[in-house]
Amino acid sequence: MKVLIKNVNIVNEGKIFESDILIENDLISKIGVGISEEADQIIDGSGKYLIPGVIDDQVHFREPGLTHKGDIESESRAAIAGGVTSFIDQPNTVPNAVTQELLADKYEIASQKAYANYGFMMGGTNDNLEEVLKTNPRNVPGIKLFLGSSTGNMLVDNPETLENIFSNTKMLIAVHCEDEATIRANTQKYMDEYGDDIPVKFHHLIRSEEACYKSSSKAIELAKKTGARLHVFHLSTAKEMELFRNDIPLKDKKITAEVCVHHLTFTNEDYEKKEDLSNGIRL
């Protein structure tokens, strides 16, 4: 089976260039201008972009334990439909992937059900350092630490534990950064006013810029102190960008970060627009 895509804008290795691309039996066999070979299907790519398969390094596919929301099969199929060909799943499933046995269980499930390439983060807690240090870097992409509370009750807030993990593992340490004490104080403030039904529009004031910056700066300080390889997931404030250097080539960086796409699209001003106040359902 041959597929020829003509005059498409190819995005690859930091460049965009117009070319043809020939695919034979699901593999790219030729890239060049003016390919004239016969093909079973010819696609006019004029004005369109062709990009490599996306790697999504932070997904929550909810298996095991929360498969009423989705599972590795359904979510990996959805990923491929959206152009994501490789994913890295997080450890806050049920049970949490915080032992080598539980982590291996997830790899076994994926070997039977995943439609895309896969990897699974090992989860750190306040008391599983021994398990963390057993993690095999040949097949596990990194250690995930929740420095602020999220789903799954995996908060790591013991300073001694954090320093031990940062000091003793050579693997990438990926962190969810929010200062827990700040979040709790902010939550209490709004509970005093609204009770248990705090309007969603206050979410960004509870998990505030201060909470994010304080936690990210501590993680970076610890990484610099110990020489750890650190990656900060889903930055959500512009202020945090001040913590990262842009004068080092990416290949030489030991401290990196990312944002979620929707953080570039939505702001706190969108809360009011996304609430259906007529029937009391928040969207």
PDB file of C-alpha atoms in Angstrom:
ATOM      1  CA  MET A   1       0.000   0.000   0.000  1.00  0.00           C
ATOM      2  CA  LYS A   2       1.496   3.342  -1.107  1.00  0.00           C
ATOM      3  CA  VAL A   3       0.219   6.754  -0.018  1.00  0.00           C
ATOM      4  CA  LEU A   4       1.650   9.921  -1.581  1.00  0.00           C
ATOM      5  CA  ILE A   5       1.039  13.266   0.114  1.00  0.00           C
ATOM      6  CA  LYS A   6       1.779  16.183  -2.205  1.00  0.00           C
ATOM      7  CA  ASN A   7       2.805  19.776  -1.440  1.00  0.00           C
ATOM      8  CA  VAL A   8       2.369  19.550   2.325  1.00  0.00           C
ATOM      9  CA  ASN A   9       4.095  21.729   4.913  1.00  0.00           C
ATOM     10  CA  ILE A  10       6.273  19.328   6.896  1.00  0.00           C
ATOM     11  CA  VAL A  11       7.068  20.350  10.473  1.00  0.00           C
ATOM     12  CA  ASN A  12      10.183  18.609  11.759  1.00  0.00           C
ATOM     13  CA  GLU A  13      13.303  19.359  13.807  1.00  0.00           C
ATOM     14  CA  GLY A  14      12.507  23.026  14.228  1.00  0.00           C
ATOM     15  CA  LYS A  15      11.793  23.678  10.541  1.00  0.00           C
ATOM     16  CA  ILE A  16       8.758  23.984   8.284  1.00  0.00           C
ATOM     17  CA  PHE A  17       9.233  23.201   4.606  1.00  0.00           C
ATOM     18  CA  GLU A  18       6.962  22.291   1.701  1.00  0.00           C
ATOM     19  CA  SER A  19       7.575  18.862   0.218  1.00  0.00           C
ATOM     20  CA  ASP A  20       6.036  15.563  -0.861  1.00  0.00           C
ATOM     21  CA  ILE A  21       6.128  12.467   1.291  1.00  0.00           C
ATOM     22  CA  LEU A  22       5.744   8.859   0.202  1.00  0.00           C
ATOM     23  CA  ILE A  23       4.474   6.240   2.657  1.00  0.00           C
ATOM     24  CA  GLU A  24       4.858   2.532   1.869  1.00  0.00           C
ATOM     25  CA  ASN A  25       3.255  -0.108   4.079  1.00  0.00           C
ATOM     26  CA  ASP A  26       2.777   2.438   6.893  1.00  0.00           C
ATOM     27  CA  LEU A  27       6.431   3.574   6.829  1.00  0.00           C
ATOM     28  CA  ILE A  28       7.844   6.805   5.379  1.00  0.00           C
ATOM     29  CA  SER A  29      10.040   5.782   2.439  1.00  0.00           C
ATOM     30  CA  LYS A  30      10.802   9.094   0.772  1.00  0.00           C
ATOM     31  CA  ILE A  31      10.608  12.845   1.425  1.00  0.00           C
ATOM     32  CA  GLY A  32      11.306  15.238  -1.430  1.00  0.00           C
ATOM     33  CA  VAL A  33       9.943  17.764  -3.900  1.00  0.00           C
ATOM     34  CA  GLY A  34       8.206  16.431  -7.015  1.00  0.00           C
ATOM     35  CA  ILE A  35       7.860  12.749  -6.086  1.00  0.00           C
ATOM     36  CA  SER A  36       6.171  11.174  -9.117  1.00  0.00           C
ATOM     37  CA  GLU A  37       5.866   7.511  -8.163  1.00  0.00           C
ATOM     38  CA  GLU A  38       2.538   5.801  -8.614  1.00  0.00           C
ATOM     39  CA  ALA A  39       0.548   5.404  -5.418  1.00  0.00           C
ATOM     40  CA  ASP A  40      -2.649   3.735  -4.288  1.00  0.00           C
ATOM     41  CA  GLN A  41      -3.774   7.014  -2.753  1.00  0.00           C
ATOM     42  CA  ILE A  42      -2.693  10.580  -3.490  1.00  0.00           C
ATOM     43  CA  ILE A  43      -3.509  13.298  -1.000  1.00  0.00           C
ATOM     44  CA  ASP A  44      -3.256  16.999  -1.801  1.00  0.00           C
ATOM     45  CA  GLY A  45      -1.602  18.556   1.251  1.00  0.00           C
ATOM     46  CA  SER A  46      -1.570  22.120  -0.069  1.00  0.00           C
ATOM     47  CA  GLY A  47      -1.996  24.595   2.761  1.00  0.00           C
ATOM     48  CA  LYS A  48      -1.915  21.832   5.358  1.00  0.00           C
ATOM     49  CA  TYR A  49       0.702  20.804   7.914  1.00  0.00           C
ATOM     50  CA  LEU A  50       2.143  17.356   8.559  1.00  0.00           C
ATOM     51  CA  ILE A  51       3.754  16.916  11.961  1.00  0.00           C
ATOM     52  CA  PRO A  52       5.385  13.988  13.786  1.00  0.00           C
ATOM     53  CA  GLY A  53       3.266  11.980  16.199  1.00  0.00           C
ATOM     54  CA  VAL A  54       2.851  13.897  19.454  1.00  0.00           C
ATOM     55  CA  ILE A  55       4.279  12.637  22.747  1.00  0.00           C
ATOM     56  CA  ASP A  56       1.942  13.503  25.635  1.00  0.00           C
ATOM     57  CA  ASP A  57       4.065  13.269  28.766  1.00  0.00           C
ATOM     58  CA  GLN A  58       1.264  13.704  31.284  1.00  0.00           C
ATOM     59  CA  VAL A  59      -1.961  11.757  30.913  1.00  0.00           C
ATOM     60  CA  HIS A  60      -4.376  10.283  33.435  1.00  0.00           C
ATOM     61  CA  PHE A  61      -5.851   7.176  31.818  1.00  0.00           C
ATOM     62  CA  ARG A  62      -7.584   6.018  35.045  1.00  0.00           C
ATOM     63  CA  GLU A  63      -6.630   2.373  34.947  1.00  0.00           C
ATOM     64  CA  PRO A  64      -6.607   0.596  37.314  1.00  0.00           C
ATOM     65  CA  GLY A  65      -9.363   1.602  39.683  1.00  0.00           C
ATOM     66  CA  LEU A  66     -11.203   4.413  37.928  1.00  0.00           C
ATOM     67  CA  THR A  67     -12.166   2.758  34.662  1.00  0.00           C
ATOM     68  CA  HIS A  68     -15.695   4.176  34.764  1.00  0.00           C
ATOM     69  CA  LYS A  69     -13.977   7.358  33.557  1.00  0.00           C
ATOM     70  CA  GLY A  70     -11.769   5.723  30.944  1.00  0.00           C
ATOM     71  CA  ASP A  71      -9.166   3.006  30.590  1.00  0.00           C
ATOM     72  CA  ILE A  72      -5.900   2.444  28.787  1.00  0.00           C
ATOM     73  CA  GLU A  73      -7.642   1.045  25.720  1.00  0.00           C
ATOM     74  CA  SER A  74     -10.243   3.785  25.306  1.00  0.00           C
ATOM     75  CA  GLU A  75      -7.895   6.646  26.137  1.00  0.00           C
ATOM     76  CA  SER A  76      -5.020   5.421  23.960  1.00  0.00           C
ATOM     77  CA  ARG A  77      -7.434   5.074  21.028  1.00  0.00           C
ATOM     78  CA  ALA A  78      -8.596   8.632  21.659  1.00  0.00           C
ATOM     79  CA  ALA A  79      -4.972   9.766  21.842  1.00  0.00           C
ATOM     80  CA  ILE A  80      -4.182   8.299  18.437  1.00  0.00           C
ATOM     81  CA  ALA A  81      -7.291   9.922  16.955  1.00  0.00           C
ATOM     82  CA  GLY A  82      -5.840  13.245  18.088  1.00  0.00           C
ATOM     83  CA  GLY A  83      -2.351  12.630  16.715  1.00  0.00           C
ATOM     84  CA  VAL A  84      -0.764  11.476  19.996  1.00  0.00           C
ATOM     85  CA  THR A  85       1.285   8.353  19.336  1.00  0.00           C
ATOM     86  CA  SER A  86       3.094   8.062  22.701  1.00  0.00           C
ATOM     87  CA  PHE A  87       1.882   8.761  26.219  1.00  0.00           C
ATOM     88  CA  ILE A  88       3.225   8.778  29.767  1.00  0.00           C
ATOM     89  CA  ASP A  89       0.625   7.975  32.411  1.00  0.00           C
ATOM     90  CA  GLN A  90       0.704   9.331  35.953  1.00  0.00           C
ATOM     91  CA  PRO A  91       0.771   7.192  39.131  1.00  0.00           C
ATOM     92  CA  ASN A  92      -2.349   8.468  40.932  1.00  0.00           C
ATOM     93  CA  THR A  93      -4.588   5.607  39.838  1.00  0.00           C
ATOM     94  CA  VAL A  94      -6.257   3.258  42.337  1.00  0.00           C
ATOM     95  CA  PRO A  95      -4.185   1.821  43.870  1.00  0.00           C
ATOM     96  CA  ASN A  96      -1.436   4.406  43.437  1.00  0.00           C
ATOM     97  CA  ALA A  97       1.575   3.132  41.502  1.00  0.00           C
ATOM     98  CA  VAL A  98       3.990   3.549  44.414  1.00  0.00           C
ATOM     99  CA  THR A  99       5.532   0.060  44.540  1.00  0.00           C
ATOM    100  CA  GLN A 100       7.423  -1.801  41.850  1.00  0.00           C
ATOM    101  CA  GLU A 101       4.727  -4.485  41.825  1.00  0.00           C
ATOM    102  CA  LEU A 102       1.903  -2.013  41.246  1.00  0.00           C
ATOM    103  CA  LEU A 103       3.913  -0.210  38.579  1.00  0.00           C
ATOM    104  CA  ALA A 104       4.588  -3.524  36.825  1.00  0.00           C
ATOM    105  CA  ASP A 105       0.840  -4.241  36.876  1.00  0.00           C
ATOM    106  CA  LYS A 106       0.193  -1.101  34.834  1.00  0.00           C
ATOM    107  CA  TYR A 107       2.839  -2.068  32.288  1.00  0.00           C
ATOM    108  CA  GLU A 108       1.249  -5.507  31.990  1.00  0.00           C
ATOM    109  CA  ILE A 109      -2.207  -4.010  31.395  1.00  0.00           C
ATOM    110  CA  ALA A 110      -0.794  -1.678  28.740  1.00  0.00           C
ATOM    111  CA  SER A 111       0.996  -4.520  26.974  1.00  0.00           C
ATOM    112  CA  GLN A 112      -2.423  -6.073  26.361  1.00  0.00           C
ATOM    113  CA  LYS A 113      -4.589  -2.983  25.802  1.00  0.00           C
ATOM    114  CA  ALA A 114      -2.598   0.079  24.687  1.00  0.00           C
ATOM    115  CA  TYR A 115      -2.900   1.201  21.068  1.00  0.00           C
ATOM    116  CA  ALA A 116      -0.089   3.761  21.391  1.00  0.00           C
ATOM    117  CA  ASN A 117       3.461   3.675  22.725  1.00  0.00           C
ATOM    118  CA  TYR A 118       3.405   3.971  26.505  1.00  0.00           C
ATOM    119  CA  GLY A 119       5.334   4.724  29.653  1.00  0.00           C
ATOM    120  CA  PHE A 120       4.309   5.003  33.299  1.00  0.00           C
ATOM    121  CA  MET A 121       5.656   7.263  36.015  1.00  0.00           C
ATOM    122  CA  MET A 122       6.694   5.783  39.349  1.00  0.00           C
ATOM    123  CA  GLY A 123       4.970   7.604  42.195  1.00  0.00           C
ATOM    124  CA  GLY A 124       6.789   8.970  45.218  1.00  0.00           C
ATOM    125  CA  THR A 125       5.281   9.321  48.694  1.00  0.00           C
ATOM    126  CA  ASN A 126       6.507  10.389  52.113  1.00  0.00           C
ATOM    127  CA  ASP A 127       7.529   6.833  52.939  1.00  0.00           C
ATOM    128  CA  ASN A 128       8.425   4.810  49.814  1.00  0.00           C
ATOM    129  CA  LEU A 129      11.992   5.924  49.112  1.00  0.00           C
ATOM    130  CA  GLU A 130      13.225   2.323  48.979  1.00  0.00           C
ATOM    131  CA  GLU A 131      10.689   1.471  46.270  1.00  0.00           C
ATOM    132  CA  VAL A 132      11.487   4.642  44.330  1.00  0.00           C
ATOM    133  CA  LEU A 133      15.183   3.795  44.244  1.00  0.00           C
ATOM    134  CA  LYS A 134      14.420   0.375  42.717  1.00  0.00           C
ATOM    135  CA  THR A 135      12.903   2.001  39.623  1.00  0.00           C
ATOM    136  CA  ASN A 136      14.440   0.878  36.343  1.00  0.00           C
ATOM    137  CA  PRO A 137      15.330   3.897  34.158  1.00  0.00           C
ATOM    138  CA  ARG A 138      15.442   1.689  31.064  1.00  0.00           C
ATOM    139  CA  ASN A 139      11.645   1.449  30.884  1.00  0.00           C
ATOM    140  CA  VAL A 140      10.293   4.025  33.366  1.00  0.00           C
ATOM    141  CA  PRO A 141      10.484   7.660  32.214  1.00  0.00           C
ATOM    142  CA  GLY A 142      10.691   9.261  35.639  1.00  0.00           C
ATOM    143  CA  ILE A 143       9.606   9.710  39.244  1.00  0.00           C
ATOM    144  CA  LYS A 144       6.417  11.726  39.824  1.00  0.00           C
ATOM    145  CA  LEU A 145       6.036  13.792  42.995  1.00  0.00           C
ATOM    146  CA  PHE A 146       2.942  15.716  44.008  1.00  0.00           C
ATOM    147  CA  LEU A 147       4.216  18.694  46.001  1.00  0.00           C
ATOM    148  CA  GLY A 148       0.644  19.960  46.283  1.00  0.00           C
ATOM    149  CA  SER A 149      -2.488  17.914  46.886  1.00  0.00           C
ATOM    150  CA  SER A 150      -4.244  16.506  43.834  1.00  0.00           C
ATOM    151  CA  THR A 151      -6.342  13.431  43.112  1.00  0.00           C
ATOM    152  CA  GLY A 152      -4.996  10.251  44.639  1.00  0.00           C
ATOM    153  CA  ASN A 153      -3.735  11.377  48.072  1.00  0.00           C
ATOM    154  CA  MET A 154      -0.060  11.282  47.055  1.00  0.00           C
ATOM    155  CA  LEU A 155       1.108  14.518  48.658  1.00  0.00           C
ATOM    156  CA  VAL A 156       4.845  14.552  49.400  1.00  0.00           C
ATOM    157  CA  ASP A 157       5.465  17.295  51.936  1.00  0.00           C
ATOM    158  CA  ASN A 158       8.214  15.889  54.166  1.00  0.00           C
ATOM    159  CA  PRO A 159      11.368  18.000  53.517  1.00  0.00           C
ATOM    160  CA  GLU A 160      13.691  15.153  54.532  1.00  0.00           C
ATOM    161  CA  THR A 161      11.958  12.732  52.168  1.00  0.00           C
ATOM    162  CA  LEU A 162      12.144  15.207  49.299  1.00  0.00           C
ATOM    163  CA  GLU A 163      15.843  15.814  49.784  1.00  0.00           C
ATOM    164  CA  ASN A 164      16.510  12.065  49.970  1.00  0.00           C
ATOM    165  CA  ILE A 165      14.689  11.473  46.684  1.00  0.00           C
ATOM    166  CA  PHE A 166      16.387  14.404  44.952  1.00  0.00           C
ATOM    167  CA  SER A 167      19.801  13.351  46.270  1.00  0.00           C
ATOM    168  CA  ASN A 168      19.613   9.633  45.567  1.00  0.00           C
ATOM    169  CA  THR A 169      17.954   9.158  42.198  1.00  0.00           C
ATOM    170  CA  LYS A 170      19.589   9.905  38.859  1.00  0.00           C
ATOM    171  CA  MET A 171      16.244   9.645  37.093  1.00  0.00           C
ATOM    172  CA  LEU A 172      14.163  12.587  35.986  1.00  0.00           C
ATOM    173  CA  ILE A 173      11.969  13.892  38.803  1.00  0.00           C
ATOM    174  CA  ALA A 174       8.688  15.357  37.537  1.00  0.00           C
ATOM    175  CA  VAL A 175       6.731  17.504  39.966  1.00  0.00           C
ATOM    176  CA  HIS A 176       3.271  18.941  40.463  1.00  0.00           C
ATOM    177  CA  CYS A 177       4.066  22.219  42.234  1.00  0.00           C
ATOM    178  CA  GLU A 178       1.615  23.940  44.581  1.00  0.00           C
ATOM    179  CA  ASP A 179       2.380  24.928  48.155  1.00  0.00           C
ATOM    180  CA  GLU A 180       0.017  22.928  50.346  1.00  0.00           C
ATOM    181  CA  ALA A 181      -0.002  25.299  53.328  1.00  0.00           C
ATOM    182  CA  THR A 182      -0.980  28.200  51.078  1.00  0.00           C
ATOM    183  CA  ILE A 183      -3.748  26.171  49.431  1.00  0.00           C
ATOM    184  CA  ARG A 184      -5.194  25.142  52.796  1.00  0.00           C
ATOM    185  CA  ALA A 185      -5.166  28.696  54.108  1.00  0.00           C
ATOM    186  CA  ASN A 186      -6.855  29.991  50.953  1.00  0.00           C
ATOM    187  CA  THR A 187      -9.407  27.170  51.018  1.00  0.00           C
ATOM    188  CA  GLN A 188     -10.335  27.953  54.610  1.00  0.00           C
ATOM    189  CA  LYS A 189     -10.814  31.622  53.742  1.00  0.00           C
ATOM    190  CA  TYR A 190     -13.404  30.804  51.087  1.00  0.00           C
ATOM    191  CA  MET A 191     -15.038  28.047  53.145  1.00  0.00           C
ATOM    192  CA  ASP A 192     -15.620  30.579  55.898  1.00  0.00           C
ATOM    193  CA  GLU A 193     -17.531  32.663  53.386  1.00  0.00           C
ATOM    194  CA  TYR A 194     -19.227  30.044  51.173  1.00  0.00           C
ATOM    195  CA  GLY A 195     -19.167  26.794  53.146  1.00  0.00           C
ATOM    196  CA  ASP A 196     -18.549  23.614  51.180  1.00  0.00           C
ATOM    197  CA  ASP A 197     -19.998  25.028  47.941  1.00  0.00           C
ATOM    198  CA  ILE A 198     -17.195  27.389  46.928  1.00  0.00           C
ATOM    199  CA  PRO A 199     -17.872  28.832  43.443  1.00  0.00           C
ATOM    200  CA  VAL A 200     -15.450  27.495  40.844  1.00  0.00           C
ATOM    201  CA  LYS A 201     -14.444  31.050  39.880  1.00  0.00           C
ATOM    202  CA  PHE A 202     -12.300  31.168  43.029  1.00  0.00           C
ATOM    203  CA  HIS A 203     -10.212  28.156  42.006  1.00  0.00           C
ATOM    204  CA  HIS A 204      -7.313  30.304  40.789  1.00  0.00           C
ATOM    205  CA  LEU A 205      -7.359  32.280  44.034  1.00  0.00           C
ATOM    206  CA  ILE A 206      -7.213  29.124  46.152  1.00  0.00           C
ATOM    207  CA  ARG A 207      -4.496  27.454  44.085  1.00  0.00           C
ATOM    208  CA  SER A 208      -2.961  30.857  43.692  1.00  0.00           C
ATOM    209  CA  GLU A 209       0.035  32.377  41.957  1.00  0.00           C
ATOM    210  CA  GLU A 210       1.730  32.522  45.354  1.00  0.00           C
ATOM    211  CA  ALA A 211       1.099  28.810  45.971  1.00  0.00           C
ATOM    212  CA  CYS A 212       2.522  27.864  42.561  1.00  0.00           C
ATOM    213  CA  TYR A 213       5.560  30.137  42.713  1.00  0.00           C
ATOM    214  CA  LYS A 214       6.474  29.183  46.268  1.00  0.00           C
ATOM    215  CA  SER A 215       6.423  25.461  45.487  1.00  0.00           C
ATOM    216  CA  SER A 216       8.193  25.709  42.119  1.00  0.00           C
ATOM    217  CA  SER A 217      10.957  27.872  43.563  1.00  0.00           C
ATOM    218  CA  LYS A 218      11.541  25.395  46.398  1.00  0.00           C
ATOM    219  CA  ALA A 219      11.734  22.469  43.970  1.00  0.00           C
ATOM    220  CA  ILE A 220      14.215  24.306  41.764  1.00  0.00           C
ATOM    221  CA  GLU A 221      16.313  25.313  44.756  1.00  0.00           C
ATOM    222  CA  LEU A 222      16.450  21.681  45.863  1.00  0.00           C
ATOM    223  CA  ALA A 223      17.360  20.497  42.350  1.00  0.00           C
ATOM    224  CA  LYS A 224      20.214  22.978  42.178  1.00  0.00           C
ATOM    225  CA  LYS A 225      21.432  21.920  45.617  1.00  0.00           C
ATOM    226  CA  THR A 226      21.409  18.191  44.835  1.00  0.00           C
ATOM    227  CA  GLY A 227      22.121  18.216  41.094  1.00  0.00           C
ATOM    228  CA  ALA A 228      18.846  16.402  40.376  1.00  0.00           C
ATOM    229  CA  ARG A 229      17.221  16.353  36.928  1.00  0.00           C
ATOM    230  CA  LEU A 230      13.945  18.240  37.473  1.00  0.00           C
ATOM    231  CA  HIS A 231      10.908  18.786  35.252  1.00  0.00           C
ATOM    232  CA  VAL A 232       8.041  20.994  36.468  1.00  0.00           C
ATOM    233  CA  PHE A 233       4.696  19.952  35.026  1.00  0.00           C
ATOM    234  CA  HIS A 234       1.981  22.368  33.873  1.00  0.00           C
ATOM    235  CA  LEU A 235       3.200  25.811  34.881  1.00  0.00           C
ATOM    236  CA  SER A 236       0.129  27.989  35.282  1.00  0.00           C
ATOM    237  CA  THR A 237       1.548  31.426  36.142  1.00  0.00           C
ATOM    238  CA  ALA A 238       3.754  33.835  34.232  1.00  0.00           C
ATOM    239  CA  LYS A 239       5.656  34.585  37.431  1.00  0.00           C
ATOM    240  CA  GLU A 240       7.042  31.041  37.532  1.00  0.00           C
ATOM    241  CA  MET A 241       8.734  31.593  34.174  1.00  0.00           C
ATOM    242  CA  GLU A 242      11.190  33.871  35.989  1.00  0.00           C
ATOM    243  CA  LEU A 243      12.611  30.757  37.672  1.00  0.00           C
ATOM    244  CA  PHE A 244      13.873  29.191  34.444  1.00  0.00           C
ATOM    245  CA  ARG A 245      16.916  30.153  32.394  1.00  0.00           C
ATOM    246  CA  ASN A 246      16.737  30.571  28.628  1.00  0.00           C
ATOM    247  CA  ASP A 247      20.457  30.997  28.026  1.00  0.00           C
ATOM    248  CA  ILE A 248      21.277  27.276  28.156  1.00  0.00           C
ATOM    249  CA  PRO A 249      20.857  24.929  25.167  1.00  0.00           C
ATOM    250  CA  LEU A 250      17.985  22.522  25.752  1.00  0.00           C
ATOM    251  CA  LYS A 251      20.292  19.509  25.535  1.00  0.00           C
ATOM    252  CA  ASP A 252      22.303  20.856  28.467  1.00  0.00           C
ATOM    253  CA  LYS A 253      19.384  21.786  30.713  1.00  0.00           C
ATOM    254  CA  LYS A 254      18.816  19.829  33.946  1.00  0.00           C
ATOM    255  CA  ILE A 255      15.819  21.917  35.039  1.00  0.00           C
ATOM    256  CA  THR A 256      12.919  22.222  32.589  1.00  0.00           C
ATOM    257  CA  ALA A 257       9.199  22.975  32.561  1.00  0.00           C
ATOM    258  CA  GLU A 258       6.103  22.928  30.388  1.00  0.00           C
ATOM    259  CA  VAL A 259       2.618  24.379  30.148  1.00  0.00           C
ATOM    260  CA  CYS A 260      -0.736  22.820  29.288  1.00  0.00           C
ATOM    261  CA  VAL A 261      -2.172  24.003  25.981  1.00  0.00           C
ATOM    262  CA  HIS A 262      -5.390  25.248  27.601  1.00  0.00           C
ATOM    263  CA  HIS A 263      -3.358  27.445  29.952  1.00  0.00           C
ATOM    264  CA  LEU A 264      -2.426  29.448  26.841  1.00  0.00           C
ATOM    265  CA  THR A 265      -6.088  29.779  25.852  1.00  0.00           C
ATOM    266  CA  PHE A 266      -8.098  30.413  29.015  1.00  0.00           C
ATOM    267  CA  THR A 267      -7.719  32.902  31.874  1.00  0.00           C
ATOM    268  CA  ASN A 268      -9.532  33.471  35.145  1.00  0.00           C
ATOM    269  CA  GLU A 269     -11.880  35.798  33.244  1.00  0.00           C
ATOM    270  CA  ASP A 270     -13.369  32.757  31.493  1.00  0.00           C
ATOM    271  CA  TYR A 271     -14.878  31.279  34.664  1.00  0.00           C
ATOM    272  CA  GLU A 272     -17.947  33.482  34.406  1.00  0.00           C
ATOM    273  CA  LYS A 273     -18.390  32.675  30.709  1.00  0.00           C
ATOM    274  CA  LYS A 274     -18.243  28.929  31.322  1.00  0.00           C
ATOM    275  CA  GLU A 275     -20.892  28.809  34.037  1.00  0.00           C
ATOM    276  CA  ASP A 276     -24.469  28.032  33.069  1.00  0.00           C
ATOM    277  CA  LEU A 277     -26.098  30.031  35.835  1.00  0.00           C
ATOM    278  CA  SER A 278     -29.602  29.577  34.449  1.00  0.00           C
ATOM    279  CA  ASN A 279     -29.839  25.985  35.627  1.00  0.00           C
ATOM    280  CA  GLY A 280     -27.148  25.953  38.264  1.00  0.00           C
ATOM    281  CA  ILE A 281     -24.816  23.621  36.384  1.00  0.00           C
ATOM    282  CA  ARG A 282     -21.200  24.656  36.197  1.00  0.00           C
ATOM    283  CA  LEU A 283     -19.617  23.634  32.890  1.00  0.00           C
TER     284      LEU A 283
END
